[in-house]
CSV table of N, CA and C in Angstrom, one decimal:
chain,number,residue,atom,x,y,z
A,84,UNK,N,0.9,-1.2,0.0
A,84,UNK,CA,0.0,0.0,0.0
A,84,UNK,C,0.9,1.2,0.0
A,85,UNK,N,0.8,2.1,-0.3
A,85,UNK,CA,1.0,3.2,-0.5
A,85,UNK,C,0.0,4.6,-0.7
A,86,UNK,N,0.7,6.0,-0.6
A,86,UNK,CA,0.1,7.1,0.2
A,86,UNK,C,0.1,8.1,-1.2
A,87,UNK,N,-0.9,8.6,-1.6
A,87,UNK,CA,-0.4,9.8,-2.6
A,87,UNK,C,-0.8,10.9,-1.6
A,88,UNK,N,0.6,11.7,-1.5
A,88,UNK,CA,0.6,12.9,0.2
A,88,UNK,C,0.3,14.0,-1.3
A,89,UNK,N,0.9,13.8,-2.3
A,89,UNK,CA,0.5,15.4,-3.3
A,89,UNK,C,-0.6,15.2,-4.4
A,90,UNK,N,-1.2,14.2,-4.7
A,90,UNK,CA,-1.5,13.7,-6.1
A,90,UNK,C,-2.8,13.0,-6.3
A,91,UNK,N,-3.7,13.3,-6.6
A,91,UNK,CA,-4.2,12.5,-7.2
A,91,UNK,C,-3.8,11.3,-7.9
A,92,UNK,N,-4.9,9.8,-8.3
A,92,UNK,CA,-4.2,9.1,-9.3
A,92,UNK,C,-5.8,8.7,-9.5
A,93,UNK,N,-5.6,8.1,-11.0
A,93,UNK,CA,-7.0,7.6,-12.0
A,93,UNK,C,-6.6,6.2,-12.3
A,94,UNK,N,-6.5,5.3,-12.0
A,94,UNK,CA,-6.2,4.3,-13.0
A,94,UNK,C,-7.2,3.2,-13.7
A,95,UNK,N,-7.2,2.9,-14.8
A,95,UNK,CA,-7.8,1.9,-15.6
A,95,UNK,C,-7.6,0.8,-16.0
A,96,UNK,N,-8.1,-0.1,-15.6
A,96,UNK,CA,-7.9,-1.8,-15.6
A,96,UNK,C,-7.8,-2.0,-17.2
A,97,UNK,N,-6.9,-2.4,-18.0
A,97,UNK,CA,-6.9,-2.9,-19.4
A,97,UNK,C,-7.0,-4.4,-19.3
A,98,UNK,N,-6.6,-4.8,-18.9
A,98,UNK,CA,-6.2,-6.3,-18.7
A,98,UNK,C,-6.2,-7.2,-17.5
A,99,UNK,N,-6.6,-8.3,-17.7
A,99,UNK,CA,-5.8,-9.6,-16.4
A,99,UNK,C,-7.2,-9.2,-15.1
A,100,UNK,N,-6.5,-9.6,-13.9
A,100,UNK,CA,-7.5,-9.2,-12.7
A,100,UNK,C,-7.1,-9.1,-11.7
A,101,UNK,N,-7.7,-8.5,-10.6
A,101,UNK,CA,-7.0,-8.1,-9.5
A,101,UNK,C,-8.0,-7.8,-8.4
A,102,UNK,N,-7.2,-7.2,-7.1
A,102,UNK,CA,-7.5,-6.8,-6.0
A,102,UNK,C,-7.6,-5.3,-5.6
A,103,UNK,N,-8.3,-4.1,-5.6
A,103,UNK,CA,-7.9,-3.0,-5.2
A,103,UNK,C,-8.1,-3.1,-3.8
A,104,UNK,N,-7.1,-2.2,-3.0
A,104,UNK,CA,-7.7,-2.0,-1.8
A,104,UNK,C,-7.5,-0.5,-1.4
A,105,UNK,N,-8.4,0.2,-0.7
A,105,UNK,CA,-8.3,1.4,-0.5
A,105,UNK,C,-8.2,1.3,1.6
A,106,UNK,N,-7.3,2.7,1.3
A,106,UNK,CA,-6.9,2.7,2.4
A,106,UNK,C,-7.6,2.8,3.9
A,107,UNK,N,-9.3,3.2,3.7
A,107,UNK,CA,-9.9,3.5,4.3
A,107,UNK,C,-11.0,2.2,4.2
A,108,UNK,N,-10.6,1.3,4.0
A,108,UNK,CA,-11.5,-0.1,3.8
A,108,UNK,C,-10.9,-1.1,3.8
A,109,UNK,N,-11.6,-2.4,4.4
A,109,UNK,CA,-11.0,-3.5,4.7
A,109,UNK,C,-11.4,-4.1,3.8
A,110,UNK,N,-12.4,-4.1,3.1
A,110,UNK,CA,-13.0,-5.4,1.6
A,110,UNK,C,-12.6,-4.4,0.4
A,111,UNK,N,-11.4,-5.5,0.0
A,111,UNK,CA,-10.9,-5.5,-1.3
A,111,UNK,C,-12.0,-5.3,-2.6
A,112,UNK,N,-11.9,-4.3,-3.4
A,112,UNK,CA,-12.4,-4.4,-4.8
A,112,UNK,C,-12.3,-5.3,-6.1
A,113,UNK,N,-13.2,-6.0,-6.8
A,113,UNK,CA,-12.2,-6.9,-7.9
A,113,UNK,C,-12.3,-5.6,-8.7
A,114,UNK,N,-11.0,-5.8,-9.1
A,114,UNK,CA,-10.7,-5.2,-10.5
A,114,UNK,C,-10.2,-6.0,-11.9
A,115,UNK,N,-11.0,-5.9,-13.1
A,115,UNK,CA,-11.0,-6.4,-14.2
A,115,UNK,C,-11.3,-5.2,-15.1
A,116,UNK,N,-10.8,-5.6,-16.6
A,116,UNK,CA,-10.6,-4.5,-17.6
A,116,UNK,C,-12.3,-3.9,-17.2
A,117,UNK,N,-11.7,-2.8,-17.8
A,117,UNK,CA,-13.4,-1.6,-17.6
A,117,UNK,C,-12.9,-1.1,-16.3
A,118,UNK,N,-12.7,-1.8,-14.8
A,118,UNK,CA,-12.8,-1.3,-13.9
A,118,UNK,C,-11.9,0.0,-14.1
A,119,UNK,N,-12.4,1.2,-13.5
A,119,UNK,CA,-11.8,2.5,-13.1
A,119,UNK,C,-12.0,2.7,-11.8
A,120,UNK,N,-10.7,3.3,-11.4
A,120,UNK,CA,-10.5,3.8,-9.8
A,120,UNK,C,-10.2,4.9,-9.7
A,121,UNK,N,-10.0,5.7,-8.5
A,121,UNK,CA,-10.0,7.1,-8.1
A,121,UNK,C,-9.0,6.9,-7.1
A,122,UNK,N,-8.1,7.5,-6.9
A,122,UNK,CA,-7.5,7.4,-5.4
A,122,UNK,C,-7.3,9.4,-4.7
A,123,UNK,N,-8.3,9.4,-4.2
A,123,UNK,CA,-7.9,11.1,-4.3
A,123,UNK,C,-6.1,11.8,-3.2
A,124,UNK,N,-6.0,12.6,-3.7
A,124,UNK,CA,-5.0,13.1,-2.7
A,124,UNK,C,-4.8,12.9,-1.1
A,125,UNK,N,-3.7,12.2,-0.9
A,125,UNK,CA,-4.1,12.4,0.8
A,125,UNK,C,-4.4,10.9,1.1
A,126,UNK,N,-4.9,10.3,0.0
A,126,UNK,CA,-5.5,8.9,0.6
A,126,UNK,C,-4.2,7.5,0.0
A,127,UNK,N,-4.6,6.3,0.5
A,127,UNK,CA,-3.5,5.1,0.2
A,127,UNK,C,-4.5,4.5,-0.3
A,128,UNK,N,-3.8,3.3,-1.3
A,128,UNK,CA,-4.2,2.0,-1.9
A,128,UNK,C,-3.3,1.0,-2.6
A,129,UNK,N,-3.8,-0.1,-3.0
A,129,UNK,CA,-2.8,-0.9,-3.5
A,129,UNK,C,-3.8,-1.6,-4.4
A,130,UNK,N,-3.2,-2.2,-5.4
A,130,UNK,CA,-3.7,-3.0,-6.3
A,130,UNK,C,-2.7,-4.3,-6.8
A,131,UNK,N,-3.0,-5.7,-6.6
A,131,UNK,CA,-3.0,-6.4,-6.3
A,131,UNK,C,-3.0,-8.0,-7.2
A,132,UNK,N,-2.3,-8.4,-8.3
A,132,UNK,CA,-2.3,-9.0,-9.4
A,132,UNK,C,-2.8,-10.8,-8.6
A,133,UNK,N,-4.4,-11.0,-8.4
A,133,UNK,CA,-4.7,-12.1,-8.0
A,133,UNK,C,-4.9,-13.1,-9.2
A,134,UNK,N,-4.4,-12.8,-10.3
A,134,UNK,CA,-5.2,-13.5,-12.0
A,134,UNK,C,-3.7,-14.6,-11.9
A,135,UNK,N,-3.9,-15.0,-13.2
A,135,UNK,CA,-2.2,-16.2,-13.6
A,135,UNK,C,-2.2,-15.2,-14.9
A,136,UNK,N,-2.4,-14.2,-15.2
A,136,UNK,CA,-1.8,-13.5,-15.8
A,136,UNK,C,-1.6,-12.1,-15.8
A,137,UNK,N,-0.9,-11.5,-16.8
A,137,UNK,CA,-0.6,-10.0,-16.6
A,137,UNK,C,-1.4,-9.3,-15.9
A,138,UNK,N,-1.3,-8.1,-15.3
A,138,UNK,CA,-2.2,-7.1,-14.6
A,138,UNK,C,-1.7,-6.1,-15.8
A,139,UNK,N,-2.7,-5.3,-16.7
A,139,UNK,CA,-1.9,-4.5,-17.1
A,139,UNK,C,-3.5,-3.2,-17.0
A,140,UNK,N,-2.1,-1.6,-16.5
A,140,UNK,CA,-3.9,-1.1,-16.5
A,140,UNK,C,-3.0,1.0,-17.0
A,141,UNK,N,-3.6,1.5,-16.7
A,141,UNK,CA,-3.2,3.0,-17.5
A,141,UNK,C,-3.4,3.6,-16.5
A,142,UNK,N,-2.4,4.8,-15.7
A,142,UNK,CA,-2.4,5.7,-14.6
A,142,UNK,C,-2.5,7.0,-14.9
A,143,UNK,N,-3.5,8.0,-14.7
A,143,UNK,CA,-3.0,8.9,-14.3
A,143,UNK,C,-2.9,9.7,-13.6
A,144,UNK,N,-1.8,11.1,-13.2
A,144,UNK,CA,-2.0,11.5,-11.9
A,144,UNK,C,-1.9,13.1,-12.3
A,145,UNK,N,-3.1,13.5,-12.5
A,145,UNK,CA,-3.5,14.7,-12.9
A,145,UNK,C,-2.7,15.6,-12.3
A,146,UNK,N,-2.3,16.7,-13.2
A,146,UNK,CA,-1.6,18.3,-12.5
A,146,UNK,C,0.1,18.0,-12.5
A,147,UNK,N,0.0,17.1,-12.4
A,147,UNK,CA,1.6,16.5,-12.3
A,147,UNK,C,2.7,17.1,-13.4
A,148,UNK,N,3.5,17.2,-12.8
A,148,UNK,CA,4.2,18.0,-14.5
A,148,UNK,C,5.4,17.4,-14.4
């Protein structure tokens, strides 16, 4: 798990499957392609490759330069 202290982050499930977890919650999210997440500033999460194959997904972390 990990903390975005400055940042926003968006990310999008492309591929494979997984586990999100947010910092402020004990029941894990499944993430599969389509799924979208939010992690706003300030907050932690982790995502989590539960599949036998790749996790592959697209981040972004808006304002960032």
């Amino acid at each position: 798990m990990h903390t975005h202290e400055a940042d926003s982050e968006i990310m999008y499930i492309i591929s494979g499957k997984g586990k999100l977890i947010n910092g402020d919650s004990d029941t894990p999210e499944n993430a599969a392609p389509g799924t979208c997440h939010y992690c706003p500033k300030g907050c932690s999460h982790s995502l989590i490759n539960d599949g036998e194959t790749e996790l592959v997904f697209f981040a972004v972390i808006p304002g960032r330069k």
